[in-house]
Each structure stands twice: as structure tokens, then as C-alpha cells.
Amino acid sequence: MTYHLPAGKAAADGPYAVDVTPESAGWGYSSLRVVNLAPGGSHTFDSGGSEWIVLPLSGGCTVATADDFGRET
């Protein structure tokens, strides 16, 4: 199993600077998406059946959810 991606293999089209899926990386579960937003910008996406972590690499953010569901712990 490969635990890293060579430089240039994580580039993406669309709103993401990086878009790594389990399928594209050959991993079992984890994904990584990086979106660059201008100050005051926003990004909306469907999380599907996945759990997500929002981690600002600079600045700050506000996260809003619709249809909050899942486990209670």
C-alpha cells in the first residue's frame, strides 16, 4: 500500500486545489480536499455518507449544515 502521493498527483479540476479520493490514491477510506477561498468567499458541497473535518489553513471560517444527522458521539 502507498502512504503518499508523488508531487503533482493530487491536483484537481474545479473548485479544489487538491482532491484526493480513496479511489484515486488507492487507499481504503480517507479523502482530502483543499479549496482556496477569497476573503468572504463560500463553498457548498454535499457530504454524502461521509464524515468531514473543516480545517482552515489560514484565516477562519463559519460552517453551516443542513439536515444534521449521524451518530451522537
PDB file of C-alpha atoms in Angstrom, residues 39-40 54-63:
ATOM      1  CA  PRO A  39     -11.994  36.677   1.933  1.00  0.00           C
ATOM      2  CA  GLY A  40     -15.774  36.486   2.302  1.00  0.00           C
ATOM      3  CA  VAL A  54     -13.125  21.565   8.205  1.00  0.00           C
ATOM      4  CA  LEU A  55      -9.613  22.816   8.915  1.00  0.00           C
ATOM      5  CA  PRO A  56      -8.814  26.432   7.981  1.00  0.00           C
ATOM      6  CA  LEU A  57      -5.160  26.654   6.934  1.00  0.00           C
ATOM      7  CA  SER A  58      -5.275  30.429   7.381  1.00  0.00           C
ATOM      8  CA  GLY A  59      -7.915  32.910   8.478  1.00  0.00           C
ATOM      9  CA  GLY A  60     -11.133  31.486   9.897  1.00  0.00           C
ATOM     10  CA  CYS A  61     -14.470  30.132   8.799  1.00  0.00           C
ATOM     11  CA  THR A  62     -18.087  29.511   9.690  1.00  0.00           C
ATOM     12  CA  VAL A  63     -19.609  26.114   8.943  1.00  0.00           C
TER      13      VAL A  63
END
